[in-house]
Amino acid sequence: EISLIHCEEGFEYWGNPDCGCGCKPKAPACAPRGSTFYDPRTCEISLIHCEEGFEYWGNLPDCGCGCKPKNPACAPRGSTFYDPRTCEISLIHCEEGFEYWGNLPDCGCGCKPKNPACAPRGSTFYDPRTCEISLIHCEEGFEYWGNLPDCGCGCKPK
């Protein structure tokens, strides 16, 4: 059935062809894109279980916690990720400061941060505000870099 779903202020549309659709609370800017979100109080008193393909994230007490999608190795670090089927049937819109990436049909697509000239080549990039309020964890083979308050921070190859 085709219908138009309008979500109220503070809510955003969600949809799954195998399940249904509706409106869910918008996560604040401090939450990773595509993640679930729980307020700090819920995070402190609950055990958050993430389903397969997702991993825990937390920024307490400033933001909250939840589960974010694990990106496969073929996806750029710090990017959003959509499977190839979603990429084929969707128009992917990237927010300001992000650019489209795609590796079809082998991987998927999404939006990756545009790195400013001040960021090391091959690094992830977070704006200075995110750097101030977040704990940046670098994966094996990468190390933290930071140039605050002029540029930002992230993880660069060792």
PDB file of C-alpha atoms in Angstrom:
ATOM      1  CA  GLU A   1       0.000   0.000   0.000  1.00  0.00           C
ATOM      2  CA  ILE A   2       1.295   3.471  -0.850  1.00  0.00           C
ATOM      3  CA  SER A   3       0.879   6.226   1.704  1.00  0.00           C
ATOM      4  CA  LEU A   4       2.678   9.375   2.763  1.00  0.00           C
ATOM      5  CA  ILE A   5       4.192   9.245   6.245  1.00  0.00           C
ATOM      6  CA  HIS A   6       4.778  12.623   7.895  1.00  0.00           C
ATOM      7  CA  CYS A   7       6.881  12.562  11.047  1.00  0.00           C
ATOM      8  CA  GLU A   8       6.507  15.215  13.739  1.00  0.00           C
ATOM      9  CA  GLU A   9       9.326  17.530  14.801  1.00  0.00           C
ATOM     10  CA  GLY A  10      12.037  15.537  16.574  1.00  0.00           C
ATOM     11  CA  PHE A  11      11.131  12.304  14.769  1.00  0.00           C
ATOM     12  CA  GLU A  12      12.328  10.741  11.517  1.00  0.00           C
ATOM     13  CA  TYR A  13      10.971   8.163   9.080  1.00  0.00           C
ATOM     14  CA  TRP A  14      12.125   4.524   9.214  1.00  0.00           C
ATOM     15  CA  GLY A  15      11.217   1.734   6.830  1.00  0.00           C
ATOM     16  CA  ASN A  16      11.955  -1.944   6.261  1.00  0.00           C
ATOM     17  CA  PRO A  17      10.309  -3.829   3.373  1.00  0.00           C
ATOM     18  CA  ASP A  18      10.208  -7.020   5.469  1.00  0.00           C
ATOM     19  CA  CYS A  19       8.671  -5.334   8.515  1.00  0.00           C
ATOM     20  CA  GLY A  20       6.897  -2.019   8.033  1.00  0.00           C
ATOM     21  CA  CYS A  21       7.560   1.657   8.560  1.00  0.00           C
ATOM     22  CA  GLY A  22       6.885   4.536  10.909  1.00  0.00           C
ATOM     23  CA  CYS A  23       8.484   7.399  12.806  1.00  0.00           C
ATOM     24  CA  LYS A  24      11.240   7.093  15.397  1.00  0.00           C
ATOM     25  CA  PRO A  25      12.900   9.687  17.655  1.00  0.00           C
ATOM     26  CA  LYS A  26      15.795  11.481  15.952  1.00  0.00           C
ATOM     27  CA  ALA A  27      19.156  10.788  17.509  1.00  0.00           C
ATOM     28  CA  PRO A  28      21.130  13.901  18.494  1.00  0.00           C
ATOM     29  CA  ALA A  29      24.115  15.044  16.412  1.00  0.00           C
ATOM     30  CA  CYS A  30      26.509  13.392  18.881  1.00  0.00           C
ATOM     31  CA  ALA A  31      25.175   9.914  17.974  1.00  0.00           C
ATOM     32  CA  PRO A  32      26.811   8.048  15.057  1.00  0.00           C
ATOM     33  CA  ARG A  33      24.823   8.128  11.822  1.00  0.00           C
ATOM     34  CA  GLY A  34      22.530   5.152  11.422  1.00  0.00           C
ATOM     35  CA  SER A  35      22.723   4.174  15.078  1.00  0.00           C
ATOM     36  CA  THR A  36      20.150   3.458  17.719  1.00  0.00           C
ATOM     37  CA  PHE A  37      20.094   5.962  20.557  1.00  0.00           C
ATOM     38  CA  TYR A  38      19.455   5.725  24.287  1.00  0.00           C
ATOM     39  CA  ASP A  39      19.698   8.634  26.707  1.00  0.00           C
ATOM     40  CA  PRO A  40      22.578   8.655  29.258  1.00  0.00           C
ATOM     41  CA  ARG A  41      20.324   7.539  32.148  1.00  0.00           C
ATOM     42  CA  THR A  42      19.145   4.471  30.207  1.00  0.00           C
ATOM     43  CA  CYS A  43      22.765   3.688  29.286  1.00  0.00           C
ATOM     44  CA  GLU A  44      23.835   3.800  32.943  1.00  0.00           C
ATOM     45  CA  ILE A  45      21.177   1.367  34.159  1.00  0.00           C
ATOM     46  CA  SER A  46      20.828  -0.974  31.158  1.00  0.00           C
ATOM     47  CA  LEU A  47      22.861  -3.630  29.387  1.00  0.00           C
ATOM     48  CA  ILE A  48      22.714  -2.685  25.719  1.00  0.00           C
ATOM     49  CA  HIS A  49      22.771  -5.715  23.406  1.00  0.00           C
ATOM     50  CA  CYS A  50      23.655  -5.140  19.753  1.00  0.00           C
ATOM     51  CA  GLU A  51      22.415  -7.462  17.033  1.00  0.00           C
ATOM     52  CA  GLU A  52      24.771  -9.125  14.553  1.00  0.00           C
ATOM     53  CA  GLY A  53      26.226  -6.569  12.185  1.00  0.00           C
ATOM     54  CA  PHE A  54      26.089  -3.830  14.838  1.00  0.00           C
ATOM     55  CA  GLU A  55      28.499  -2.705  17.557  1.00  0.00           C
ATOM     56  CA  TYR A  56      28.084  -0.735  20.780  1.00  0.00           C
ATOM     57  CA  TRP A  57      28.918   2.973  20.909  1.00  0.00           C
ATOM     58  CA  GLY A  58      28.832   5.198  23.955  1.00  0.00           C
ATOM     59  CA  ASN A  59      29.585   8.800  24.792  1.00  0.00           C
ATOM     60  CA  LEU A  60      28.694   9.257  28.447  1.00  0.00           C
ATOM     61  CA  PRO A  61      27.627  11.414  30.173  1.00  0.00           C
ATOM     62  CA  ASP A  62      27.475  13.988  27.351  1.00  0.00           C
ATOM     63  CA  CYS A  63      25.393  12.173  24.759  1.00  0.00           C
ATOM     64  CA  GLY A  64      24.137   8.625  25.277  1.00  0.00           C
ATOM     65  CA  CYS A  65      24.763   5.197  23.802  1.00  0.00           C
ATOM     66  CA  GLY A  66      23.385   2.648  21.358  1.00  0.00           C
ATOM     67  CA  CYS A  67      24.311   0.316  18.545  1.00  0.00           C
ATOM     68  CA  LYS A  68      25.846   1.448  15.279  1.00  0.00           C
ATOM     69  CA  PRO A  69      26.206  -0.540  12.063  1.00  0.00           C
ATOM     70  CA  LYS A  70      29.550  -2.288  11.633  1.00  0.00           C
ATOM     71  CA  ASN A  71      30.965  -1.316   8.301  1.00  0.00           C
ATOM     72  CA  PRO A  72      32.594  -4.060   6.264  1.00  0.00           C
ATOM     73  CA  ALA A  73      36.304  -3.707   5.500  1.00  0.00           C
ATOM     74  CA  CYS A  74      35.486  -2.486   1.977  1.00  0.00           C
ATOM     75  CA  ALA A  75      33.727   0.655   3.331  1.00  0.00           C
ATOM     76  CA  PRO A  76      35.762   3.824   3.992  1.00  0.00           C
ATOM     77  CA  ARG A  77      36.447   4.513   7.674  1.00  0.00           C
ATOM     78  CA  GLY A  78      33.936   6.871   9.257  1.00  0.00           C
ATOM     79  CA  SER A  79      31.394   6.349   6.486  1.00  0.00           C
ATOM     80  CA  THR A  80      27.788   5.299   6.422  1.00  0.00           C
ATOM     81  CA  PHE A  81      27.151   1.964   4.724  1.00  0.00           C
ATOM     82  CA  TYR A  82      24.306   0.633   2.613  1.00  0.00           C
ATOM     83  CA  ASP A  83      24.232  -2.825   1.052  1.00  0.00           C
ATOM     84  CA  PRO A  84      24.458  -3.126  -2.776  1.00  0.00           C
ATOM     85  CA  ARG A  85      20.704  -3.764  -3.167  1.00  0.00           C
ATOM     86  CA  THR A  86      19.853  -0.573  -1.275  1.00  0.00           C
ATOM     87  CA  CYS A  87      22.418   1.348  -3.361  1.00  0.00           C
ATOM     88  CA  GLU A  88      20.843   0.116  -6.603  1.00  0.00           C
ATOM     89  CA  ILE A  89      17.311   1.240  -5.727  1.00  0.00           C
ATOM     90  CA  SER A  90      18.003   4.385  -3.675  1.00  0.00           C
ATOM     91  CA  LEU A  91      19.204   7.906  -4.222  1.00  0.00           C
ATOM     92  CA  ILE A  92      21.820   8.435  -1.518  1.00  0.00           C
ATOM     93  CA  HIS A  93      21.918  12.017  -0.253  1.00  0.00           C
ATOM     94  CA  CYS A  94      25.001  13.065   1.708  1.00  0.00           C
ATOM     95  CA  GLU A  95      24.863  15.833   4.295  1.00  0.00           C
ATOM     96  CA  GLU A  96      27.128  18.855   4.082  1.00  0.00           C
ATOM     97  CA  GLY A  97      30.721  17.863   4.840  1.00  0.00           C
ATOM     98  CA  PHE A  98      30.195  14.369   3.409  1.00  0.00           C
ATOM     99  CA  GLU A  99      30.579  12.930  -0.075  1.00  0.00           C
ATOM    100  CA  TYR A 100      29.206   9.843  -1.824  1.00  0.00           C
ATOM    101  CA  TRP A 101      31.318   6.680  -2.126  1.00  0.00           C
ATOM    102  CA  GLY A 102      30.391   3.511  -3.947  1.00  0.00           C
ATOM    103  CA  ASN A 103      31.905   0.123  -4.687  1.00  0.00           C
ATOM    104  CA  LEU A 104      29.264  -1.841  -6.581  1.00  0.00           C
ATOM    105  CA  PRO A 105      28.439  -4.672  -6.881  1.00  0.00           C
ATOM    106  CA  ASP A 106      31.144  -5.971  -4.530  1.00  0.00           C
ATOM    107  CA  CYS A 107      30.602  -3.874  -1.406  1.00  0.00           C
ATOM    108  CA  GLY A 108      27.966  -1.177  -1.178  1.00  0.00           C
ATOM    109  CA  CYS A 109      27.792   2.595  -0.948  1.00  0.00           C
ATOM    110  CA  GLY A 110      27.274   5.463   1.474  1.00  0.00           C
ATOM    111  CA  CYS A 111      28.590   8.831   2.535  1.00  0.00           C
ATOM    112  CA  LYS A 112      32.100   9.459   3.805  1.00  0.00           C
ATOM    113  CA  PRO A 113      33.461  12.553   5.522  1.00  0.00           C
ATOM    114  CA  LYS A 114      35.186  15.055   3.253  1.00  0.00           C
ATOM    115  CA  ASN A 115      38.580  15.570   4.786  1.00  0.00           C
ATOM    116  CA  PRO A 116      39.860  19.145   4.846  1.00  0.00           C
ATOM    117  CA  ALA A 117      43.426  19.881   3.726  1.00  0.00           C
ATOM    118  CA  CYS A 118      44.552  19.983   7.391  1.00  0.00           C
ATOM    119  CA  ALA A 119      43.695  16.279   7.893  1.00  0.00           C
ATOM    120  CA  PRO A 120      46.388  13.650   7.213  1.00  0.00           C
ATOM    121  CA  ARG A 121      45.949  11.666   3.996  1.00  0.00           C
ATOM    122  CA  GLY A 122      44.028   8.417   4.524  1.00  0.00           C
ATOM    123  CA  SER A 123      42.699   9.477   7.918  1.00  0.00           C
ATOM    124  CA  THR A 124      39.243   9.721   9.383  1.00  0.00           C
ATOM    125  CA  PHE A 125      38.113  13.226  10.260  1.00  0.00           C
ATOM    126  CA  TYR A 126      35.919  14.641  13.012  1.00  0.00           C
ATOM    127  CA  ASP A 127      35.117  18.315  13.493  1.00  0.00           C
ATOM    128  CA  PRO A 128      36.607  20.132  16.535  1.00  0.00           C
ATOM    129  CA  ARG A 129      33.303  20.041  18.486  1.00  0.00           C
ATOM    130  CA  THR A 130      33.032  16.260  18.079  1.00  0.00           C
ATOM    131  CA  CYS A 131      36.679  15.926  19.140  1.00  0.00           C
ATOM    132  CA  GLU A 132      36.004  17.929  22.303  1.00  0.00           C
ATOM    133  CA  ILE A 133      33.011  15.868  23.449  1.00  0.00           C
ATOM    134  CA  SER A 134      33.908  12.373  22.199  1.00  0.00           C
ATOM    135  CA  LEU A 135      36.395   9.647  22.979  1.00  0.00           C
ATOM    136  CA  ILE A 136      37.966   8.762  19.626  1.00  0.00           C
ATOM    137  CA  HIS A 137      38.904   5.080  19.391  1.00  0.00           C
ATOM    138  CA  CYS A 138      41.341   4.103  16.630  1.00  0.00           C
ATOM    139  CA  GLU A 139      41.336   0.604  15.200  1.00  0.00           C
ATOM    140  CA  GLU A 140      44.462  -1.551  15.018  1.00  0.00           C
ATOM    141  CA  GLY A 141      46.950  -0.127  12.529  1.00  0.00           C
ATOM    142  CA  PHE A 142      45.747   3.437  13.105  1.00  0.00           C
ATOM    143  CA  GLU A 143      46.696   6.134  15.596  1.00  0.00           C
ATOM    144  CA  TYR A 144      44.997   9.257  16.894  1.00  0.00           C
ATOM    145  CA  TRP A 145      45.817  12.663  15.380  1.00  0.00           C
ATOM    146  CA  GLY A 146      44.495  16.015  16.502  1.00  0.00           C
ATOM    147  CA  ASN A 147      44.847  19.642  15.510  1.00  0.00           C
ATOM    148  CA  LEU A 148      42.536  21.567  17.811  1.00  0.00           C
ATOM    149  CA  PRO A 149      40.884  24.017  17.640  1.00  0.00           C
ATOM    150  CA  ASP A 150      41.997  24.819  14.071  1.00  0.00           C
ATOM    151  CA  CYS A 151      41.152  21.607  12.232  1.00  0.00           C
ATOM    152  CA  GLY A 152      39.751  18.568  14.030  1.00  0.00           C
ATOM    153  CA  CYS A 153      40.909  15.066  14.876  1.00  0.00           C
ATOM    154  CA  GLY A 154      40.670  11.454  13.791  1.00  0.00           C
ATOM    155  CA  CYS A 155      42.668   8.303  13.189  1.00  0.00           C
ATOM    156  CA  LYS A 156      45.506   8.068  10.685  1.00  0.00           C
ATOM    157  CA  PRO A 157      47.402   5.036   9.391  1.00  0.00           C
ATOM    158  CA  LYS A 158      50.497   4.248  11.505  1.00  0.00           C
TER     159      LYS A 158
END
